[in-house]
CSV table of C-alpha atoms and ligand atoms in Angstrom, one decimal:
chain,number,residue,atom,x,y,z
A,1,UNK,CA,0.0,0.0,0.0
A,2,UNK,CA,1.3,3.3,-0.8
A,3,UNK,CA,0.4,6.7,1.5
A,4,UNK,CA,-0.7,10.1,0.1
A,5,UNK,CA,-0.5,12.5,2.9
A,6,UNK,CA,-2.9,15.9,1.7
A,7,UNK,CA,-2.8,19.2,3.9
A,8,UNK,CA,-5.4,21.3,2.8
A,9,UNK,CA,-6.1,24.5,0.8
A,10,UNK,CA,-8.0,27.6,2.5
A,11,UNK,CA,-10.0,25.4,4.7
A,12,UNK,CA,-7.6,25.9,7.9
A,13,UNK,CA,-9.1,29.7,7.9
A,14,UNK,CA,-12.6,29.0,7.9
A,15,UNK,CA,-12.8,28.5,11.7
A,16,UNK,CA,-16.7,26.5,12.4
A,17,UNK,CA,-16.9,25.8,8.8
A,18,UNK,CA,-14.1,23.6,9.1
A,19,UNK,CA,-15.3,20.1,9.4
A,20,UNK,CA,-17.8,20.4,7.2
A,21,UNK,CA,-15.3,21.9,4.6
A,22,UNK,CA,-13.1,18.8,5.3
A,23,UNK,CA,-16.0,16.2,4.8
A,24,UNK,CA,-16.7,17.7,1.6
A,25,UNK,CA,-13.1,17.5,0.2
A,26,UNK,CA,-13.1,14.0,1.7
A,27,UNK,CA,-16.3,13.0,0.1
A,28,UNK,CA,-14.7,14.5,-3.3
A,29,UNK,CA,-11.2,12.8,-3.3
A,30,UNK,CA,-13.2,9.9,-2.4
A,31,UNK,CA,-15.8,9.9,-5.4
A,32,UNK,CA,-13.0,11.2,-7.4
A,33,UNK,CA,-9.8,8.7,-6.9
A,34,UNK,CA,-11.4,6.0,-4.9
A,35,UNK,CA,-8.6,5.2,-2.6
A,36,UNK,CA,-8.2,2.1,-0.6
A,37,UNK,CA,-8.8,4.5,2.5
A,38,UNK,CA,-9.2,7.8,3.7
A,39,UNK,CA,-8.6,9.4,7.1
A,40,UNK,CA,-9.4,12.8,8.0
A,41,UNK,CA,-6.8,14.0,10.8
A,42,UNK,CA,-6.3,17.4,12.2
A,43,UNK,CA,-6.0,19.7,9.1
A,44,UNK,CA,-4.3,17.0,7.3
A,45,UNK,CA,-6.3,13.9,5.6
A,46,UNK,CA,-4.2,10.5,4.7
A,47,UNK,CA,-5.2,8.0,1.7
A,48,UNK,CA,-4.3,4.6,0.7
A,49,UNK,CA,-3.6,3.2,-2.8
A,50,UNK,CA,-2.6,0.1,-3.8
A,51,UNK,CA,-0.8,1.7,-6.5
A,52,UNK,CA,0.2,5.4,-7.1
A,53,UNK,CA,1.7,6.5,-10.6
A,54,UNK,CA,2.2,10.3,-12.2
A,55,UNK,CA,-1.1,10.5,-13.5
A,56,UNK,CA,-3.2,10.3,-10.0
A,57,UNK,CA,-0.4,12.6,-8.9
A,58,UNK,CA,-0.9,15.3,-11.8
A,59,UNK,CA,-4.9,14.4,-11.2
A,60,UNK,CA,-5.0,15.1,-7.2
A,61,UNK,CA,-2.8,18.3,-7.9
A,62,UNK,CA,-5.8,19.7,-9.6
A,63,UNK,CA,-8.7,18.5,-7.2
A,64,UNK,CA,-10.1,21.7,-5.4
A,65,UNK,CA,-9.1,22.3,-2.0
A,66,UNK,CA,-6.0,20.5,-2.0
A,67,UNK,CA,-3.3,22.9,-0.8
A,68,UNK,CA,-0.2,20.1,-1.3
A,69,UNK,CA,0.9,16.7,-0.4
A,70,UNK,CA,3.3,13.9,-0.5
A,71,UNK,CA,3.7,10.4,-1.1
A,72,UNK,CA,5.0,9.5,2.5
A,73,UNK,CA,6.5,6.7,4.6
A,74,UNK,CA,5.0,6.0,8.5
A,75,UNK,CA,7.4,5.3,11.4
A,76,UNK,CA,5.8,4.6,15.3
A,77,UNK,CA,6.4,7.4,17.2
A,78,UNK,CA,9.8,6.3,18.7
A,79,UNK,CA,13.3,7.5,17.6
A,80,UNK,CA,14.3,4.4,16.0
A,81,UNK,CA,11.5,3.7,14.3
A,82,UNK,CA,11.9,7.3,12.8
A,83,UNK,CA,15.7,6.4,12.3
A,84,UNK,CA,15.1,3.4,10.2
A,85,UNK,CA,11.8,4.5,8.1
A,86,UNK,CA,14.2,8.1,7.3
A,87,UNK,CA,17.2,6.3,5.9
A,88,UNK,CA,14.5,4.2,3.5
A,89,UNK,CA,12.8,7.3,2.6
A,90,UNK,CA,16.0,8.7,1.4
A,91,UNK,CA,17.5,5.9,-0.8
A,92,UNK,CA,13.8,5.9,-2.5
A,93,UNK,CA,14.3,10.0,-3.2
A,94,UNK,CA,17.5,9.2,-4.8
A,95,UNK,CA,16.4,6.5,-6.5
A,96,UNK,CA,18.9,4.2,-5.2
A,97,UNK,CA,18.3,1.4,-2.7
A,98,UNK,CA,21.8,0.3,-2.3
A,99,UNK,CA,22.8,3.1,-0.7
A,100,UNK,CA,24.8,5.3,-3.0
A,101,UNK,CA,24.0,8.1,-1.5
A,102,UNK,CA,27.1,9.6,-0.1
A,103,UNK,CA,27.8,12.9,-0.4
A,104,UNK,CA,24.4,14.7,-1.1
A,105,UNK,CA,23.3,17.5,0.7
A,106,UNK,CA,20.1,17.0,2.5
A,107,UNK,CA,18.7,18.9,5.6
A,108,UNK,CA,15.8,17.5,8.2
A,109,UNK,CA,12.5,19.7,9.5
A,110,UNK,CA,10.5,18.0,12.1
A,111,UNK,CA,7.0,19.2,13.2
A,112,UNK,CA,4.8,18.2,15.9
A,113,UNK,CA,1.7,18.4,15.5
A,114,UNK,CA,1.6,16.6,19.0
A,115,UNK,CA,3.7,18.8,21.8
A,116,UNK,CA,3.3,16.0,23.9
A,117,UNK,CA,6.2,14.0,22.6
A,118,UNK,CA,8.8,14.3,24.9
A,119,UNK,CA,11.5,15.4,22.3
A,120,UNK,CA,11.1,19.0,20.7
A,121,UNK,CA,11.3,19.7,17.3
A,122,UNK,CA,14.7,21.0,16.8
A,123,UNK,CA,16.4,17.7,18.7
A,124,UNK,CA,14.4,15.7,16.2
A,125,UNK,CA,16.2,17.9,13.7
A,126,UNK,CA,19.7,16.8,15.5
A,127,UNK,CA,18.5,13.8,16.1
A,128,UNK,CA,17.8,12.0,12.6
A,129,UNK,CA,19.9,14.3,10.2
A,130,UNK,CA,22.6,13.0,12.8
A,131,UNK,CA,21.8,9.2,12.5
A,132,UNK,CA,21.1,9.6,8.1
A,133,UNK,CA,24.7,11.5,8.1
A,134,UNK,CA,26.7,8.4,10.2
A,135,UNK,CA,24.8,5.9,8.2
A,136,UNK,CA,24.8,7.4,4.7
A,137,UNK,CA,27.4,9.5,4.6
A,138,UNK,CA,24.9,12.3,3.7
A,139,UNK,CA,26.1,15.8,4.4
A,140,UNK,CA,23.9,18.6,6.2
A,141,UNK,CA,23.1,21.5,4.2
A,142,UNK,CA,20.5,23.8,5.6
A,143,UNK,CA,20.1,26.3,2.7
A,144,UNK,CA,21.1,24.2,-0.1
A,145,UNK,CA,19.9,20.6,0.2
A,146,UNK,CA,19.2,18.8,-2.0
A,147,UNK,CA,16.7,16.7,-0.2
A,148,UNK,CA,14.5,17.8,2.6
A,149,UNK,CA,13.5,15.1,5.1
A,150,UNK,CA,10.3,16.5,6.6
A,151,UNK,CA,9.2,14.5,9.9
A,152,UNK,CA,5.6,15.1,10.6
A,153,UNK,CA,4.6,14.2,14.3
A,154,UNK,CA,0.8,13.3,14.9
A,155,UNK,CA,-1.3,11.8,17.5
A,156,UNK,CA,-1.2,8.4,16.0
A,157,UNK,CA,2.1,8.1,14.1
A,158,UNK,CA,4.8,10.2,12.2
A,159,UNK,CA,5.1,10.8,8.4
A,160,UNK,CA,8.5,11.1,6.7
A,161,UNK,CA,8.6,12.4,3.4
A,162,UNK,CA,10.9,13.8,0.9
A,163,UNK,CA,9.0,15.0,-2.0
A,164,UNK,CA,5.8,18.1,-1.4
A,165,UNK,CA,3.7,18.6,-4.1
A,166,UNK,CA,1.5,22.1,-4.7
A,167,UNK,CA,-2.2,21.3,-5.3
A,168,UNK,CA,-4.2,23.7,-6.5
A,169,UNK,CA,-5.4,25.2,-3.4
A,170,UNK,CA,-8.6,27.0,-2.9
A,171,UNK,CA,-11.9,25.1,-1.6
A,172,UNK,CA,-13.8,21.7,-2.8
A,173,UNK,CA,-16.1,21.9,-4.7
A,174,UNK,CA,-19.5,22.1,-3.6
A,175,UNK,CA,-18.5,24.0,-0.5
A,176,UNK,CA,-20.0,27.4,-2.3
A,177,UNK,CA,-23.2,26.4,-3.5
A,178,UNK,CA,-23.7,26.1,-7.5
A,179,UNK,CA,-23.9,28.4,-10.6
A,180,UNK,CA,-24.9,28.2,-14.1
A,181,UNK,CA,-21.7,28.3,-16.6
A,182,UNK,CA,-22.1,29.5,-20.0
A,183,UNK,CA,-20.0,26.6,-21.9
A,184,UNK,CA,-19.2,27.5,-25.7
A,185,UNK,CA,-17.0,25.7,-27.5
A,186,UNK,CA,-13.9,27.8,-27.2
A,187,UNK,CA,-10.8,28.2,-24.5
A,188,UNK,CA,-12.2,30.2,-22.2
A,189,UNK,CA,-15.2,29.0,-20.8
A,190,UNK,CA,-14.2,25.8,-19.8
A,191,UNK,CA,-11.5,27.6,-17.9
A,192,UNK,CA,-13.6,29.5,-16.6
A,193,UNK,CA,-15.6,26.6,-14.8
A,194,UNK,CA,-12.8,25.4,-13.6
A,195,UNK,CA,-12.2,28.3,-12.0
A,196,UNK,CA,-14.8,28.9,-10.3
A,197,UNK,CA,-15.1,25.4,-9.3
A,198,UNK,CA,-11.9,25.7,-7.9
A,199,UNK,CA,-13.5,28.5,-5.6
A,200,UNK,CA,-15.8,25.5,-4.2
A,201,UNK,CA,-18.7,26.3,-6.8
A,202,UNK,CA,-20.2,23.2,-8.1
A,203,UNK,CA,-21.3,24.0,-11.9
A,204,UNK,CA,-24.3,23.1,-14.4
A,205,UNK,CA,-23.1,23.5,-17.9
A,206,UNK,CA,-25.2,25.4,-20.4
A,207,UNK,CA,-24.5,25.8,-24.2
A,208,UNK,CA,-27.0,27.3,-26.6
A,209,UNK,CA,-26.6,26.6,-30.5
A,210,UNK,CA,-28.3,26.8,-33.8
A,211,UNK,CA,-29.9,23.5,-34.7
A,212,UNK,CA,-29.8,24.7,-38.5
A,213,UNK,CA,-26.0,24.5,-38.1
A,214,UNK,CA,-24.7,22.2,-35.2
A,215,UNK,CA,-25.6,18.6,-35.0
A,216,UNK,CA,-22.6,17.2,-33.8
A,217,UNK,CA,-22.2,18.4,-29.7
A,218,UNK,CA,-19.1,15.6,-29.7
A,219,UNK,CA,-16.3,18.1,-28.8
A,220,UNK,CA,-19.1,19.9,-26.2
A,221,UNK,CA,-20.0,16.6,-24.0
A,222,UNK,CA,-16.0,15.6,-24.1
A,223,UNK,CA,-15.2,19.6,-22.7
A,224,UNK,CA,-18.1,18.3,-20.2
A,225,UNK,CA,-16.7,15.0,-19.3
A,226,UNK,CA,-13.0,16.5,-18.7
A,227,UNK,CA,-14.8,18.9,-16.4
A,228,UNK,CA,-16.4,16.2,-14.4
A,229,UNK,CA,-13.2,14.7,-13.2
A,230,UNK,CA,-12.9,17.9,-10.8
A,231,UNK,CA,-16.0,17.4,-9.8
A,232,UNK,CA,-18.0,14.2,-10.8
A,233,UNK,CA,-21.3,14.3,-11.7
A,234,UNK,CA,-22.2,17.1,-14.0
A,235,UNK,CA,-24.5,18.2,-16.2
A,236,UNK,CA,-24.7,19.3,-19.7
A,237,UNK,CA,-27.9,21.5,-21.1
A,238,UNK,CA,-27.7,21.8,-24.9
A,239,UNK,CA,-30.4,24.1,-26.0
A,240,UNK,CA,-31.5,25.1,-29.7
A,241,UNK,CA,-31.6,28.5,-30.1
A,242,UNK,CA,-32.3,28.4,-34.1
A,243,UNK,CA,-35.6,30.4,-34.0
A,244,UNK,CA,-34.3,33.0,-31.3
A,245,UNK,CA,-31.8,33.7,-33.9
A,246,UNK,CA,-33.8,33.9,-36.7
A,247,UNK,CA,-35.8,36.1,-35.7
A,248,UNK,CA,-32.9,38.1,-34.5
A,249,UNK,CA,-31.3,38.3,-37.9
A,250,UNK,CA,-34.7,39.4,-39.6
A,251,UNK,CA,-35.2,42.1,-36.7
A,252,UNK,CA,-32.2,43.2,-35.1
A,253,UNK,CA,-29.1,45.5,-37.0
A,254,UNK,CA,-26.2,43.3,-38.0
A,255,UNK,CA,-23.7,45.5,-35.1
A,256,UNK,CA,-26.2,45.2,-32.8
A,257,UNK,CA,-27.4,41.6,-33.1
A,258,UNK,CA,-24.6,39.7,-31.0
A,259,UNK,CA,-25.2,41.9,-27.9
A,260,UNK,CA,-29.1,41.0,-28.3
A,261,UNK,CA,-28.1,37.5,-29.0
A,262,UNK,CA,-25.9,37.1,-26.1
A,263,UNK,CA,-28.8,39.0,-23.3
A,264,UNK,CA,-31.1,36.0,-24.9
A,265,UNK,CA,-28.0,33.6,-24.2
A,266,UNK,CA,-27.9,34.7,-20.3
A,267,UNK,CA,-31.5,35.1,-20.1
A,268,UNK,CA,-31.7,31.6,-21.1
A,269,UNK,CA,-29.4,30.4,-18.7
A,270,UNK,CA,-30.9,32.4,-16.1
A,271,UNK,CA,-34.1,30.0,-16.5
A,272,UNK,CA,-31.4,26.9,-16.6
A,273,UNK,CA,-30.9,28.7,-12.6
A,274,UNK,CA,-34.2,29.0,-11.6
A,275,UNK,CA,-34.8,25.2,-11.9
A,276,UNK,CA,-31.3,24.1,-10.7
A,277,UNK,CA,-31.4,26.5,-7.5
A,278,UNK,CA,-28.6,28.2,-9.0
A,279,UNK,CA,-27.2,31.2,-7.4
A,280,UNK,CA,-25.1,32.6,-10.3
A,281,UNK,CA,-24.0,33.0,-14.1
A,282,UNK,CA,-20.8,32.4,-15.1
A,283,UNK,CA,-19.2,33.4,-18.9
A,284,UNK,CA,-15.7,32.9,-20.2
A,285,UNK,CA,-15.4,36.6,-20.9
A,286,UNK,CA,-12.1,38.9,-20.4
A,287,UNK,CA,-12.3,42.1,-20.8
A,288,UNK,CA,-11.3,43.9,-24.0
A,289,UNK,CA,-10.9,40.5,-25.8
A,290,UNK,CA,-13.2,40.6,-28.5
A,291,UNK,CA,-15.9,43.1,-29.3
A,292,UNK,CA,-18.6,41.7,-27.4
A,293,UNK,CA,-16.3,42.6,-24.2
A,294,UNK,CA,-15.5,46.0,-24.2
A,295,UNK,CA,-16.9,47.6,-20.8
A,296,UNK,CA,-19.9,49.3,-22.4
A,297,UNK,CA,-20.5,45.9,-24.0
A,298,UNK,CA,-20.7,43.8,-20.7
A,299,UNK,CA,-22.7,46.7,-19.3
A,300,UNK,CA,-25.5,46.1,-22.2
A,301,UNK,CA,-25.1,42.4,-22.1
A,302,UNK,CA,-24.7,41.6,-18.2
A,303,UNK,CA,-27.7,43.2,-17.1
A,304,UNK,CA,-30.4,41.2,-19.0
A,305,UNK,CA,-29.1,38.5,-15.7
A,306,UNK,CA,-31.5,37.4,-13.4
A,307,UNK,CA,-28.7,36.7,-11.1
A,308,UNK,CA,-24.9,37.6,-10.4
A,309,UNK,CA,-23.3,37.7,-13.3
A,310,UNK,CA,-19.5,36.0,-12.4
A,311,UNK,CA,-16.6,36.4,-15.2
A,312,UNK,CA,-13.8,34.5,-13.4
A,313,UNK,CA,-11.4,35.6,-16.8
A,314,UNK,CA,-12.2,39.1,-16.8
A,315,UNK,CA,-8.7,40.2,-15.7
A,316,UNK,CA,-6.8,37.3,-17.3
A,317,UNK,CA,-4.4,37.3,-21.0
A,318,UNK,CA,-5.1,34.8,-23.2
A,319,UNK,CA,-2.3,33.1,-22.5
A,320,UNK,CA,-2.5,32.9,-18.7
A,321,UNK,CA,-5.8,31.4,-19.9
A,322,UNK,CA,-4.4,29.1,-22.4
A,323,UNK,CA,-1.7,27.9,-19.3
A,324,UNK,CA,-4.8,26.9,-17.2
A,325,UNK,CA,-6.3,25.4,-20.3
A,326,UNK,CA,-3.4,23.5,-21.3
A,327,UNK,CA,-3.1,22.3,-17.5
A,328,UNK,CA,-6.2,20.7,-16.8
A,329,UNK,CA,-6.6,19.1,-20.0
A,330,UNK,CA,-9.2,21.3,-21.6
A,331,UNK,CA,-7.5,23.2,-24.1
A,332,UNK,CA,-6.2,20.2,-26.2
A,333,UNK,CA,-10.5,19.9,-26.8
A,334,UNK,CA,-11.1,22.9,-27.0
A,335,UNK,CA,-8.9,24.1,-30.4
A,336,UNK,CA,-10.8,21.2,-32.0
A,337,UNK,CA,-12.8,22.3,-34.8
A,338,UNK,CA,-16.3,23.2,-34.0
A,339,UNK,CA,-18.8,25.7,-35.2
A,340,UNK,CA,-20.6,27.6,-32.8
A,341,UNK,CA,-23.4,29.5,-33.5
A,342,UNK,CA,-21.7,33.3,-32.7
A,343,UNK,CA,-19.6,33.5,-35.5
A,344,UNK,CA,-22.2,33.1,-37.7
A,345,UNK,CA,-23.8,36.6,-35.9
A,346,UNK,CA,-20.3,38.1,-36.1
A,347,UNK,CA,-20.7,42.1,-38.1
A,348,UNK,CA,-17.9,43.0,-40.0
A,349,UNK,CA,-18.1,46.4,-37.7
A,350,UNK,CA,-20.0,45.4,-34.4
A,351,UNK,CA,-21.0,47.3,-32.0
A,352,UNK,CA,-18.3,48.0,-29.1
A,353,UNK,CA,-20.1,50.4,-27.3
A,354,UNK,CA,-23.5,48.7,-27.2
A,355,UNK,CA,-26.4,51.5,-25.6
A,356,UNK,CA,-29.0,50.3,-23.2
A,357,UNK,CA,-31.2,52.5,-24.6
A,358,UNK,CA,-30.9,51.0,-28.2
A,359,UNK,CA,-31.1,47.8,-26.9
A,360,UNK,CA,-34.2,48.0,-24.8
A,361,UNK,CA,-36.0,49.8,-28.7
A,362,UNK,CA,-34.4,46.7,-30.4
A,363,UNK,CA,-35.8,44.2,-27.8
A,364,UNK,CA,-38.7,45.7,-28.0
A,365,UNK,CA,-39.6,45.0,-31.4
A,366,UNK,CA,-38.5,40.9,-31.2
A,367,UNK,CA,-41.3,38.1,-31.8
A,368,UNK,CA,-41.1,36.9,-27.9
A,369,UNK,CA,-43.6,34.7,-27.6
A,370,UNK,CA,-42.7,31.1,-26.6
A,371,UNK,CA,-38.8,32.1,-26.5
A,372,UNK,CA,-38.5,32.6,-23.0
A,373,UNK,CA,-38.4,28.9,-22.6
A,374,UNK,CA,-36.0,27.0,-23.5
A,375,UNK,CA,-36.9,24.5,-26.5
A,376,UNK,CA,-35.6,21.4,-27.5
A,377,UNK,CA,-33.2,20.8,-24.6
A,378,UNK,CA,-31.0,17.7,-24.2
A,379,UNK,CA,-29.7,17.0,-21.0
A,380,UNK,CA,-26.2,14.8,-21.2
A,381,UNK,CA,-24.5,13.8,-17.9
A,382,UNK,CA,-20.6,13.3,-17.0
A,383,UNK,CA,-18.9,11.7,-14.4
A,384,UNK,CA,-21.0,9.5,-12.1
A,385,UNK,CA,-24.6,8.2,-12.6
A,386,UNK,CA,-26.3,9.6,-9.9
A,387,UNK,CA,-26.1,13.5,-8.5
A,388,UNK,CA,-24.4,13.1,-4.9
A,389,UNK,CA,-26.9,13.5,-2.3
A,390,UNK,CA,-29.5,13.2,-4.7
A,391,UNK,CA,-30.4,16.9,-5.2
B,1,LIG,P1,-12.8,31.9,-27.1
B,1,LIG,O1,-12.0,31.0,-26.3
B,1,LIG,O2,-12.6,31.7,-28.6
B,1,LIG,O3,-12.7,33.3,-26.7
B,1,LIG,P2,-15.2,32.0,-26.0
B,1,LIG,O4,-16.0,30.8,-25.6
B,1,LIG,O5,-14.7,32.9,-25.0
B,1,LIG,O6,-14.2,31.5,-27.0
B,1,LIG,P3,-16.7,34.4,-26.9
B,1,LIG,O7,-17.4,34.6,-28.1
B,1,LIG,O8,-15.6,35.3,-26.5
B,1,LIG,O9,-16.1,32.9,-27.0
B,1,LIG,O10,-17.8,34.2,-25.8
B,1,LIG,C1,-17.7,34.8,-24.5
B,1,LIG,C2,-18.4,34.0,-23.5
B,1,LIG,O11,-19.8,33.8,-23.9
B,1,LIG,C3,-17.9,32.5,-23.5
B,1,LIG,O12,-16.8,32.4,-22.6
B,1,LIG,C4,-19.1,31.8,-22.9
B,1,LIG,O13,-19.2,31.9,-21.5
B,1,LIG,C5,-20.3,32.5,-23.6
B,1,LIG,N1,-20.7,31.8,-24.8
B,1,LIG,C6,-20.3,32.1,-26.1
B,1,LIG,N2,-20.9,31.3,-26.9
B,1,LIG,C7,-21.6,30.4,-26.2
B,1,LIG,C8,-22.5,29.3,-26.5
B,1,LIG,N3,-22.6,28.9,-27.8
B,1,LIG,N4,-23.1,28.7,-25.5
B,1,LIG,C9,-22.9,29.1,-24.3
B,1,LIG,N5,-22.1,30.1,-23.9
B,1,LIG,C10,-21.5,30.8,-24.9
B,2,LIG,MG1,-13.4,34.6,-25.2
């Protein structure tokens, strides 16, 4: 059995909150990786695997909430055990079980998490890095080692490990309630749920096309399923918004009609809310990017929302985007071909400074009637089969 030892993201600040924010992380990692085991200790949470490769490490490095962690070895809480379990812990860093390992530079930090073990953390320190120096000829460098031997003191036992990992931090998801996220077929969006899911949001995926000219939502579900492995079951709303646009092209000013279009978009998704208990919208959009996001822009577009409008990208470059993209696995789908329905409502000169007044006159002239539902919706699910807790 191999040991993953996890200390948490933001969840040691949030003082009551805290179990319940570590059941939820521990409910995720569980759905999520299925380890062997999982045991929640005092800001810190231990799995088992029977095996442990790159991927799951690269995987658990993005699961929300997780602040960092190390694959790590566990003495008894007695000096020699310590002794023995550090000298095996650092052949394994170096790769090298026969004990080659003369001459590195390595340095010890002990912590107890217990105080009531009757040697402090500094003769620990003294202690081991003493006993790993005499036995493997290793040499103590406190500002340039190579290795660090971290000892970890608990109630129960002590972890030794060599090797920390970052994880992305933040809060698990489902620890801030849900939102809506406008999912197009592009970089950003997906991004941007992860993003937000990384803030504890748990997300329902929306995306509206044009049934005259998409058919094929392969590239859409597989953007959904990727999404899913951050947080499991998740679902997909594809909704046809062919006669919304229609009526839009007949009615509406070519440089006006993509800031109407999109106010139908988040209206729509503001329904997809309502019935999911949703608290808030979410879009892909960063500010000055493409026409429809100059400020005036957002301004016309972002109040048609029924609820809190959230653009997680809105300060980000495209390719601090693209980083997170290529990261969680997203981007490589998302540059796959796909036609979504904005580019066929794309002016040669649109509107950048899009007037609420205008808008509301424009608005006010559109067919309505039976547009404010949402027609022809298909409903595709990722991740698991059922919604946890059964909400
Ligand atoms: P790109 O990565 O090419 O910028 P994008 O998805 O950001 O793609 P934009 O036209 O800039 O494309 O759209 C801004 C935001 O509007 C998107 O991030 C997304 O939230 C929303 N959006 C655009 N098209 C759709 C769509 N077909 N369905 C749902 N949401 C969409
Ligand atoms: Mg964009």
């Amino acid at each position: 059995m191999k040991h993953i030892l996890i200390h948490f993201g933001e969840l040691s600040l949030k003082g009551r909150n805290r179990g319940k924010f570590e059941k939820k992380l521990g409910d995720n990692i569980k759905r999520l990786l299925r380890p062997a085991s999982l045991k929640r200790e005092y800001g810190r949470m231990l799995l088992e695997f029977e095996q442990v490769d790159e991927a799951l490490l690269d995987y658990l490095a993005l699961i929300p909430g997780v602040r960092n962690f190390s694959l790590v070895h566990r003495a008894e809480r007695d000096i020699d055990s310590m002794r023995v379990v550090a000298v095996q812990a650092v052949r394994e860093a170096f790769g090298d079980t026969d004990g080659q390992v003369a001459g590195h530079r390595f340095r010890v930090s002990a912590r107890r998490g217990d105080k009531r073990f009757p040697m402090t953390s500094p003769e620990l320190n003294l202690e081991i890095g003493g006993y790993l120096k005499n036995q493997l000829g290793l040499v103590v460098d406190l500002s340039h080692a190579e290795i660090e031997v971290h000892v970890e003191l608990t109630r129960d036992c002590v972890y030794i490990y060599t090797d920390r990992r970052r994880g992305i931090g933040g809060l698990p998801v489902g620890s801030s309630g849900k939102g809506v996220v406008l999912l197009s077929g592009g970089i950003d969006s997906p991004v941007a749920a992860y993003t937000m899911m990384k803030r504890g949001m748990s997300v329902v995926l929306v995306h509206l096309y044009n049934s005259s000219i998409n058919r094929d939502f392969a590239k859409i579900r597989d953007l959904a399923r990727l999404l899913s492995r951050y947080q499991g079951y998740t679902k997909l709303y594809l909704i046809d918004l062919e006669e919304f646009q229609r009526h839009a092209i007949a009615h509406v000013p070519a440089d006006y009609r993509m800031i109407i279009y999109k106010r139908h978009m988040i209206r729509t998704a503001g329904l997809i809310a309502a019935d999911e208990n949703a608290r808030a919208l979410v879009t892909g959009d960063s500010l000055g990017q493409v026409a429809s996001q100059t400020l005036e822009n957002i301004n016309a577009i972002y109040d048609a929302s029924p609820l809190p409008l959230l653009p997680p990208l809105i300060g980000m470059d495209k390719e601090e985007i693209i980083a997170v993209g290529r990261r969680i696995g997203s981007y490589d789908i998302s540059i796959e071909e796909y036609c979504d329905i904005c580019s066929f409502l794309i002016a040669k000169h649109p509107q950048t400074r899009g007037r609420r007044d205008e808008v509301a006159r424009l608005e006010a002239q559109l067919p309505t009637e039976g547009l404010d539902c949402p027609t022809r919706t298909h409903v595709f699910i990722a991740g698991e089969e059922k919604e946890p807790g059964g909400n």
